[in-house]
CSV table of C-alpha atoms in Angstrom, one decimal:
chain,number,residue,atom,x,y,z
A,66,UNK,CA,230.6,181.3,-7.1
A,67,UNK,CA,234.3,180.6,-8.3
A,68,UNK,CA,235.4,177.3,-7.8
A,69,UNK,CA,238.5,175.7,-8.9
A,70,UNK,CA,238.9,172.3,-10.2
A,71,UNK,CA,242.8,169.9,-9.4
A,72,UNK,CA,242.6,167.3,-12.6
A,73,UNK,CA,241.7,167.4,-15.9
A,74,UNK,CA,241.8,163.6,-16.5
A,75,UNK,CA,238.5,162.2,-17.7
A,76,UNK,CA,236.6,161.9,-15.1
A,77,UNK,CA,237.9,165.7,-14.2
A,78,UNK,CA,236.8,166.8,-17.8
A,79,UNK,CA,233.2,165.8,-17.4
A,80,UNK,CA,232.9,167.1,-14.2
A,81,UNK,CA,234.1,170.3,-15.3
A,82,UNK,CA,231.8,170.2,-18.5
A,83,UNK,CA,228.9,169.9,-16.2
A,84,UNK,CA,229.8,172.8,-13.9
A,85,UNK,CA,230.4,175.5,-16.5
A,86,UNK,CA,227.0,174.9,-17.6
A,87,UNK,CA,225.4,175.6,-13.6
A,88,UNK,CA,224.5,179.3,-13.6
A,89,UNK,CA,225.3,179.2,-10.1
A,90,UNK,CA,228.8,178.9,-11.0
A,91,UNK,CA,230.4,182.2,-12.1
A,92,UNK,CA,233.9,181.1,-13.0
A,93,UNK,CA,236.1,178.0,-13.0
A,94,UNK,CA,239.5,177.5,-12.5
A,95,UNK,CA,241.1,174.5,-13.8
A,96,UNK,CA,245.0,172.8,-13.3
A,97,UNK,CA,246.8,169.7,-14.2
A,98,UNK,CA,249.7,167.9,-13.4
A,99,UNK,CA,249.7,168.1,-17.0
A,100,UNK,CA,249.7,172.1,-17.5
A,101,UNK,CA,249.0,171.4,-21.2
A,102,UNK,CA,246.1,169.5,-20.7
A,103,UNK,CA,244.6,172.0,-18.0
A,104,UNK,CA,245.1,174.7,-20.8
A,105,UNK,CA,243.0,172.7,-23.7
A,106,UNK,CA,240.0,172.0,-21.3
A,107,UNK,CA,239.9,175.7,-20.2
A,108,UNK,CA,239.9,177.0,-24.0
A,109,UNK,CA,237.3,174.2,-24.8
A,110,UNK,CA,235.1,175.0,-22.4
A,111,UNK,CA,235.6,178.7,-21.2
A,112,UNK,CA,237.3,178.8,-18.1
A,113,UNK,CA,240.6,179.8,-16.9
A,114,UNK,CA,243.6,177.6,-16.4
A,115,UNK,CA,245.9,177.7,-13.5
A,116,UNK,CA,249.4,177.1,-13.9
A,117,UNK,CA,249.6,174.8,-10.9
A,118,UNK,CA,247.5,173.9,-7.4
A,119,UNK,CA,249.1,176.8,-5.7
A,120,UNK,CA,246.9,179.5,-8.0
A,121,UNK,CA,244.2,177.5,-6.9
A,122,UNK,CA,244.5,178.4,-3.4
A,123,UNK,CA,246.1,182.2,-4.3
A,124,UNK,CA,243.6,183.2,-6.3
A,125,UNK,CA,240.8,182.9,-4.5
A,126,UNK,CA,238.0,180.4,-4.7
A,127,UNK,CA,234.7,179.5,-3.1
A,128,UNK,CA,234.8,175.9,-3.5
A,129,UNK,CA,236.8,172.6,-4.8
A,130,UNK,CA,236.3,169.4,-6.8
A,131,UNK,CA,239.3,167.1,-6.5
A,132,UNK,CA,240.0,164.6,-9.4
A,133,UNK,CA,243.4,164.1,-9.4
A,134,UNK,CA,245.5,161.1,-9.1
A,135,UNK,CA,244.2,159.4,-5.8
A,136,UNK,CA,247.7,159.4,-4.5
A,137,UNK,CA,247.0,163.2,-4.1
A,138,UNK,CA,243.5,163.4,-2.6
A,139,UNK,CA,244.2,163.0,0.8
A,140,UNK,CA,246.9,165.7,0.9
A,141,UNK,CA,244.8,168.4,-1.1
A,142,UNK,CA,241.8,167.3,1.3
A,143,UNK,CA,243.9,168.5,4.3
A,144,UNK,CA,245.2,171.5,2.3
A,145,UNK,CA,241.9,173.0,1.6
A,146,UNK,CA,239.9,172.7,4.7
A,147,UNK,CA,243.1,174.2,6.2
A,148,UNK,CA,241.7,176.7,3.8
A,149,UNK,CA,238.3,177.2,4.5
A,150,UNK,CA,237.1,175.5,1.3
A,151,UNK,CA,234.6,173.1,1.0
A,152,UNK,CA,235.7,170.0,-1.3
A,153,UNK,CA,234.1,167.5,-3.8
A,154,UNK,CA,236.6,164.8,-4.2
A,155,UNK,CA,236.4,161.8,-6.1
A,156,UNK,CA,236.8,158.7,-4.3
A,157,UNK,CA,238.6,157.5,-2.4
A,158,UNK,CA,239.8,159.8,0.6
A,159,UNK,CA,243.2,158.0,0.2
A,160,UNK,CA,244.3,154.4,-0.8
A,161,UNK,CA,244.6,153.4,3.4
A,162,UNK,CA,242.9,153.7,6.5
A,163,UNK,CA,245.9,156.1,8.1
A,164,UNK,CA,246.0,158.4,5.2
A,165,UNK,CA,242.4,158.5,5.4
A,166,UNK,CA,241.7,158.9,9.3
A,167,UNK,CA,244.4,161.7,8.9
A,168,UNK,CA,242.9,164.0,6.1
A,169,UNK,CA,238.8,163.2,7.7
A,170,UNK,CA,240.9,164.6,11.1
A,171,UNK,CA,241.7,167.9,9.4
A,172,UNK,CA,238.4,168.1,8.2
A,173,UNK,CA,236.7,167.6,11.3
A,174,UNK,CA,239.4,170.2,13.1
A,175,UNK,CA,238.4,172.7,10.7
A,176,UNK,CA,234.3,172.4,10.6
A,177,UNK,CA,234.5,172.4,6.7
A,178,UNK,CA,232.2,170.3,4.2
A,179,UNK,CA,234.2,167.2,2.5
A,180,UNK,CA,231.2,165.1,-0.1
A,181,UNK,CA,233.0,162.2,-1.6
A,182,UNK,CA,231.8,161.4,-5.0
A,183,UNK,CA,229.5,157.6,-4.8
A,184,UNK,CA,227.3,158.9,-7.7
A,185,UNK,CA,225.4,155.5,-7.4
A,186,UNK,CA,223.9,157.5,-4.4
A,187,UNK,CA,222.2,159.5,-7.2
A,188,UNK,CA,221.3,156.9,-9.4
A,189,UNK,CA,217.5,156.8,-10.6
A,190,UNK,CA,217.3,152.8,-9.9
A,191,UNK,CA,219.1,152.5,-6.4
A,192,UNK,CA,217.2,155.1,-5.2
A,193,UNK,CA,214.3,153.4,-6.6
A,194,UNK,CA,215.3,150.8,-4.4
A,195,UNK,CA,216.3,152.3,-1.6
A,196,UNK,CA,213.0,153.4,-0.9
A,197,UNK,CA,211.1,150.1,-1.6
A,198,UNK,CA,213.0,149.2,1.5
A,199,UNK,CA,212.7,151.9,3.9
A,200,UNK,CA,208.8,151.7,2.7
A,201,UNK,CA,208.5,147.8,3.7
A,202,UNK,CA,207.5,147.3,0.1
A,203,UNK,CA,209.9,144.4,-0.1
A,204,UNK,CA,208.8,142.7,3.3
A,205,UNK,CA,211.5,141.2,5.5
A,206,UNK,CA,214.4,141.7,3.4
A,207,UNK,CA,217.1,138.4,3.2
A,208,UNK,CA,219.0,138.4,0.5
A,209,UNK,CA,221.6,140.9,-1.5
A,210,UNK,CA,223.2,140.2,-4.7
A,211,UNK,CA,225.8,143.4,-5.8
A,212,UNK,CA,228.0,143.3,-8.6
A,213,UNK,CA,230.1,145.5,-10.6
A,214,UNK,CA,231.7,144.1,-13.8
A,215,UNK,CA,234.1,146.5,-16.0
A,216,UNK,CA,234.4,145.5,-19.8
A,217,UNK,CA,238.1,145.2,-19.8
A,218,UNK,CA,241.3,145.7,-17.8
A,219,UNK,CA,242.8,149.3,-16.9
A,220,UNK,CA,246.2,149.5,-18.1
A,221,UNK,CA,248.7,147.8,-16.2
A,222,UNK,CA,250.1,151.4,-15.2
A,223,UNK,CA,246.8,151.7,-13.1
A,224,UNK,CA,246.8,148.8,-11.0
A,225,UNK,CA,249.3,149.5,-8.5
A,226,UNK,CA,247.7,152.7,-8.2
A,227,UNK,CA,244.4,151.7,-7.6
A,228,UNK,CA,244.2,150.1,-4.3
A,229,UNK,CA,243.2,146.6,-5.7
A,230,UNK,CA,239.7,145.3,-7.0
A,231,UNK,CA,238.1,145.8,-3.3
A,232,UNK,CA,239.0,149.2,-2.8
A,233,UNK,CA,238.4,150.9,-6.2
A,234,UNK,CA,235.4,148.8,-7.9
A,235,UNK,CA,233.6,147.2,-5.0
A,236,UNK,CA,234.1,149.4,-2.7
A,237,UNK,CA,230.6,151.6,-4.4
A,238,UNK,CA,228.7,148.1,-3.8
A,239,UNK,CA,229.8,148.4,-0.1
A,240,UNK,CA,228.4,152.1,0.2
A,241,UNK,CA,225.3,151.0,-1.7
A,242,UNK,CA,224.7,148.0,0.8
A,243,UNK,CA,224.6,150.4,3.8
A,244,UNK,CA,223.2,153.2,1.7
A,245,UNK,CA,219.9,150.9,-0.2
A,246,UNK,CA,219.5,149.1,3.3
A,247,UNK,CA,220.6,151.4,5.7
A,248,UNK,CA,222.1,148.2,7.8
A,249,UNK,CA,225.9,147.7,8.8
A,250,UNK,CA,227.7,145.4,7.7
A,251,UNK,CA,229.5,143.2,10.7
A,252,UNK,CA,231.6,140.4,9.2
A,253,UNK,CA,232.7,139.3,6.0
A,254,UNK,CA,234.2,136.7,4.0
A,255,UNK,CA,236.3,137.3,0.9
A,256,UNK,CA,238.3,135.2,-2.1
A,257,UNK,CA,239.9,136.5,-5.5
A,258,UNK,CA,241.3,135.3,-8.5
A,259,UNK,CA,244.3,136.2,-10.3
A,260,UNK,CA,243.8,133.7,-13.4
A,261,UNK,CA,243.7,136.5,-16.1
A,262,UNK,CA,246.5,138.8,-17.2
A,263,UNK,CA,249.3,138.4,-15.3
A,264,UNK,CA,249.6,142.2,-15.2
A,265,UNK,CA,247.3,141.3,-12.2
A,266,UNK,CA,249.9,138.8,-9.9
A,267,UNK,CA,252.3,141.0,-10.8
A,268,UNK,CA,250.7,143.9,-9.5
A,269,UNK,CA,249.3,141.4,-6.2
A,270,UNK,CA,246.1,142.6,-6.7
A,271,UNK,CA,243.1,140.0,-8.6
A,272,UNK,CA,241.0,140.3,-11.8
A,273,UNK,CA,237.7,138.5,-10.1
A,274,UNK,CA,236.4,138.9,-6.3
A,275,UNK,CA,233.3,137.9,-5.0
A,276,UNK,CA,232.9,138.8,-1.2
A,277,UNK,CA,230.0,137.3,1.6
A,278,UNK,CA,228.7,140.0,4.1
A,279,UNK,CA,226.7,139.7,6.8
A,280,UNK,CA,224.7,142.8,7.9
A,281,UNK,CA,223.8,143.3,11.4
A,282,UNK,CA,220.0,142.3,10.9
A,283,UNK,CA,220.9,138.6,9.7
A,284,UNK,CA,220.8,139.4,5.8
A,285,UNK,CA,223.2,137.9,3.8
A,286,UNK,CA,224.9,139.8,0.9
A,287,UNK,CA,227.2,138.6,-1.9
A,288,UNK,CA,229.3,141.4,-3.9
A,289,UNK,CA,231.4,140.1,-7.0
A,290,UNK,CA,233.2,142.2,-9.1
A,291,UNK,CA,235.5,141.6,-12.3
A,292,UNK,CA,237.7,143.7,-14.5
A,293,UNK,CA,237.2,141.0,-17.6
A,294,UNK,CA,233.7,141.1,-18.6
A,295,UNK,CA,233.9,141.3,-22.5
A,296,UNK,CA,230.0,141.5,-22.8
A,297,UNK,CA,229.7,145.0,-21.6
A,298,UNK,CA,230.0,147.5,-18.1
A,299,UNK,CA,227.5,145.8,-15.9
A,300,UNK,CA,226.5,146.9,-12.3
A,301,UNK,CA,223.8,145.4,-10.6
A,302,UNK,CA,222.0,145.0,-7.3
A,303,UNK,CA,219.3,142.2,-6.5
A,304,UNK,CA,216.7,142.7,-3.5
A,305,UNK,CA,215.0,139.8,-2.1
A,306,UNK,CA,212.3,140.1,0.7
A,307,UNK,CA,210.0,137.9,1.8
A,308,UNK,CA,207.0,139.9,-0.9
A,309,UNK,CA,208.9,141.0,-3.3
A,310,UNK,CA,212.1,141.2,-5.6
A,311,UNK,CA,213.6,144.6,-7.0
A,312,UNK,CA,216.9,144.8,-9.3
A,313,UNK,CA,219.1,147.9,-10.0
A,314,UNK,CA,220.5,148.1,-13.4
A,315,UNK,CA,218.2,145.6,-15.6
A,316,UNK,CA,217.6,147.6,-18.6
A,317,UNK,CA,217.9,147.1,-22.4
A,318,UNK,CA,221.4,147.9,-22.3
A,319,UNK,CA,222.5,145.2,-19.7
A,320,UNK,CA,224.8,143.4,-20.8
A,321,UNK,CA,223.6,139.9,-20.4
A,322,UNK,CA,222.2,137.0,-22.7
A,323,UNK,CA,219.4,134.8,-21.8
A,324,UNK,CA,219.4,131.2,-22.9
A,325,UNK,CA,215.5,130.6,-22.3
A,326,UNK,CA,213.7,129.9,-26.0
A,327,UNK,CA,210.9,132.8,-24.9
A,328,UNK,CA,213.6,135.0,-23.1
A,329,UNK,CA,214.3,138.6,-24.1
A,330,UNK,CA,216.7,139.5,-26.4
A,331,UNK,CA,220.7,140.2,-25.8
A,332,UNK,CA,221.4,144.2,-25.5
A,333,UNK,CA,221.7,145.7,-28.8
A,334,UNK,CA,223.9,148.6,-26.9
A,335,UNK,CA,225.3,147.4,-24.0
A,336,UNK,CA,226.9,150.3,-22.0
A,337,UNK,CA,230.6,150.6,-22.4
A,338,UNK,CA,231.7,152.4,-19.4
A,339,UNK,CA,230.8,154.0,-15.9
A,340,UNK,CA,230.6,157.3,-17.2
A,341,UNK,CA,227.9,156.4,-20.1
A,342,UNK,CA,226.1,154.4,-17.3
A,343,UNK,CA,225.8,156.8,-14.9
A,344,UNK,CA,226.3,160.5,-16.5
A,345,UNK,CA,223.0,161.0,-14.7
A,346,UNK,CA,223.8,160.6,-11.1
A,347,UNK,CA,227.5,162.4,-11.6
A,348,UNK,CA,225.6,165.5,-12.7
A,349,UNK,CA,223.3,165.2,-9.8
A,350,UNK,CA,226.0,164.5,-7.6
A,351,UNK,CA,227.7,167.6,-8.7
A,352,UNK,CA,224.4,169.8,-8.8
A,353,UNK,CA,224.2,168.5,-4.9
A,354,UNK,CA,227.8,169.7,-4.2
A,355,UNK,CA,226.9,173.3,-5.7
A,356,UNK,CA,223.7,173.0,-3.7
A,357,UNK,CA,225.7,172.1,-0.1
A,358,UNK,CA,229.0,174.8,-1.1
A,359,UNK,CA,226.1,177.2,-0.8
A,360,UNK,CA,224.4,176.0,2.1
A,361,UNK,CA,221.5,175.3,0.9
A,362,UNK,CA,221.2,171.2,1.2
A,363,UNK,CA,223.1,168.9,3.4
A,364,UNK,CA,225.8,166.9,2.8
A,365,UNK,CA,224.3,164.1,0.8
A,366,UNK,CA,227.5,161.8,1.1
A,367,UNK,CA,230.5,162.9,3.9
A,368,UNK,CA,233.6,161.7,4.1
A,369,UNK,CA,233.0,159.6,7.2
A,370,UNK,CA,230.0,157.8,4.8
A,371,UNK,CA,233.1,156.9,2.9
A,372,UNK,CA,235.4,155.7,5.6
A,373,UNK,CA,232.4,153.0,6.5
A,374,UNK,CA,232.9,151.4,3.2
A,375,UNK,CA,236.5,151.8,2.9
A,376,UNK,CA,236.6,149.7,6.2
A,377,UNK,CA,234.2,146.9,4.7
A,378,UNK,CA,237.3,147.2,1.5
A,379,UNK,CA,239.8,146.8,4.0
A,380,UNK,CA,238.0,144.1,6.0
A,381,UNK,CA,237.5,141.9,2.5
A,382,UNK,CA,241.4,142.8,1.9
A,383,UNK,CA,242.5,141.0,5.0
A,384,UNK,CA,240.0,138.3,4.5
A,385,UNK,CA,241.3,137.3,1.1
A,386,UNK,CA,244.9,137.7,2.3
A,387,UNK,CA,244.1,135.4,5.9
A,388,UNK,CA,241.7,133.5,4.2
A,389,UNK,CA,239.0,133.6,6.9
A,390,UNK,CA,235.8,135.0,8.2
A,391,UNK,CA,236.6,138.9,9.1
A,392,UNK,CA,234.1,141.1,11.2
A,393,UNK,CA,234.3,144.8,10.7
A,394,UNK,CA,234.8,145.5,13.9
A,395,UNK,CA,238.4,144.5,13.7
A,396,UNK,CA,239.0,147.3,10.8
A,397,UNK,CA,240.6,150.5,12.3
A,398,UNK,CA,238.1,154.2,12.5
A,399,UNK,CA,235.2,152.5,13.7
């Protein structure tokens, strides 16, 4: 199969490393808003560059992985189901609910595959965990503890581009709530800080959040997330039941310290990013989307999985903003 690639930024670079090497994949087709940078990949790697989207779609291809500036998912999302194409984007959909509802409409209309890239969803330990809870193994479960901590701050540039903390970082704890538990979550309660760079206020988004959701069974659920944690790239998720205890991401290379005399030692190699942390589950994830292009798996991750925990972002959004309790409920596309 041909498929044809829309951004060569890192995360587009990787992804593209890991399908030349798929047999299934015949040929790749790479562009950039950067035609230069498009050109270097495809020499580096073997494939063929594209001078601009438009060859994309003229030249023929059998499938699409979307990586571009997230400003620009939503409308390429529409473009190719219009097309036919099934599409691998990179979260999210778009950086709002309209923009989102609109593209998921076109691919509804047109009966083609959208999977939206939450590699956690492939992730050795959450899947680990996933199933001690579907199995009971945990007992009655009452108690969720998510984070996702990044080293240091984006550039500044970023920021207004991102959506804000909720939408970009935490929004991959939201999926894995519903995803690990396979509850909804109905309310929530949400507060930031802006204390760190300024680049932060200025942009009106914060550089701490911690959030309080309530899933529909009664379990209580706390997500924090920070762009400032100088000790390392941490993600984490803590089960509690009433037999047992199971934690997500507690390895040699978490980044944390214990102050206990007989504790373990502090990680000699913390990880430094989300691509080290989890090159794993984004070559599974892609492996799936090969897999699902050619019919022969289902869609492990749709884009209305994604719209459910952009609506928990958007619910913790106008939580922080109001400063009050928020159900879900009130949150448009439910």
């Amino acid at each position: 199969m041909r498929i044809g690639l829309i951004g060569t930024g890192r995360i587009g670079t990787f992804h593209a490393g890991v399908l030349e090497r798929y047999r299934e994949v015949g040929s790749l087709v790479v562009t950039d808003a950067e035609p230069a940078r498009a050109v270097a990949l495809a020499d580096r790697i073997g494939a063929t560059a594209a001078p601009s989207v438009d060859e994309i779609f003229t030249w023929g291809v059998d499938a699409l992985v979307i990586t571009a500036a997230t400003s620009a998912h939503a409308d390429l999302i529409a473009r190719a189901a219009r097309a036919g194409l099934p599409v691998f984007c990179e979260k999210p959909i778009a950086l709002d609910l309209p923009g989102t509802l609109a593209a998921l409409a076109e691919v509804d209309a047109a009966g083609t595959v959208l999977q939206l890239g939450f590699q956690r969803r492939f992730d050795a330990g959450y899947t680990a965990a996933r199933a001690a809870v579907r199995e009971g193994r945990l007992g009655r479960l009452h108690t969720v503890r998510a984070m996702t901590s990044d080293p240091a701050p984006p550039p500044a540039a970023y920021l207004p581009l991102s959506g804000g903390l909720y939408r970009d970082c935490l929004i991959h704890d939201f999926d894995m709530v519903r995803w690990v538990t396979g509850r909804e979550v109905v309310e929530v309660y949400a507060t930031g800080s802006d204390a760190g760079p300024a680049m932060f206020r200025e942009a009106g988004d914060v550089d701490t959040a911690a959030a309080l959701l309530t899933l529909d069974d009664g379990t209580l659920v706390t997500a924090t997330s920070t762009r400032c944690n100088g000790a390392g790239y941490d993600v984490r998720m803590e089960l509690s039941g009433e037999r047992d205890t199971v934690v997500v991401g507690l390895d040699d290379r978490t980044p944390v310290t214990s102050t206990e005399p007989e504790g373990p030692p502090a990680a000699t190699k913390p990880w430094p990013g989300f691509l080290e942390r989890f090159a794993p589950a984004y070559e599974a994830e892609l492996k799936a989307f090969v897999d699902v292009a050619r019919g022969e798996r289902p869609n492990p991750c749709d884009g209305h999985e994604a719209l459910h925990a952009l609506r928990i972002a958007e619910a913790c959004e106008l939580s922080r903003a109001e400063r009050r309790v928020v159900r879900v409920g009130e949150i448009a596309g439910g």
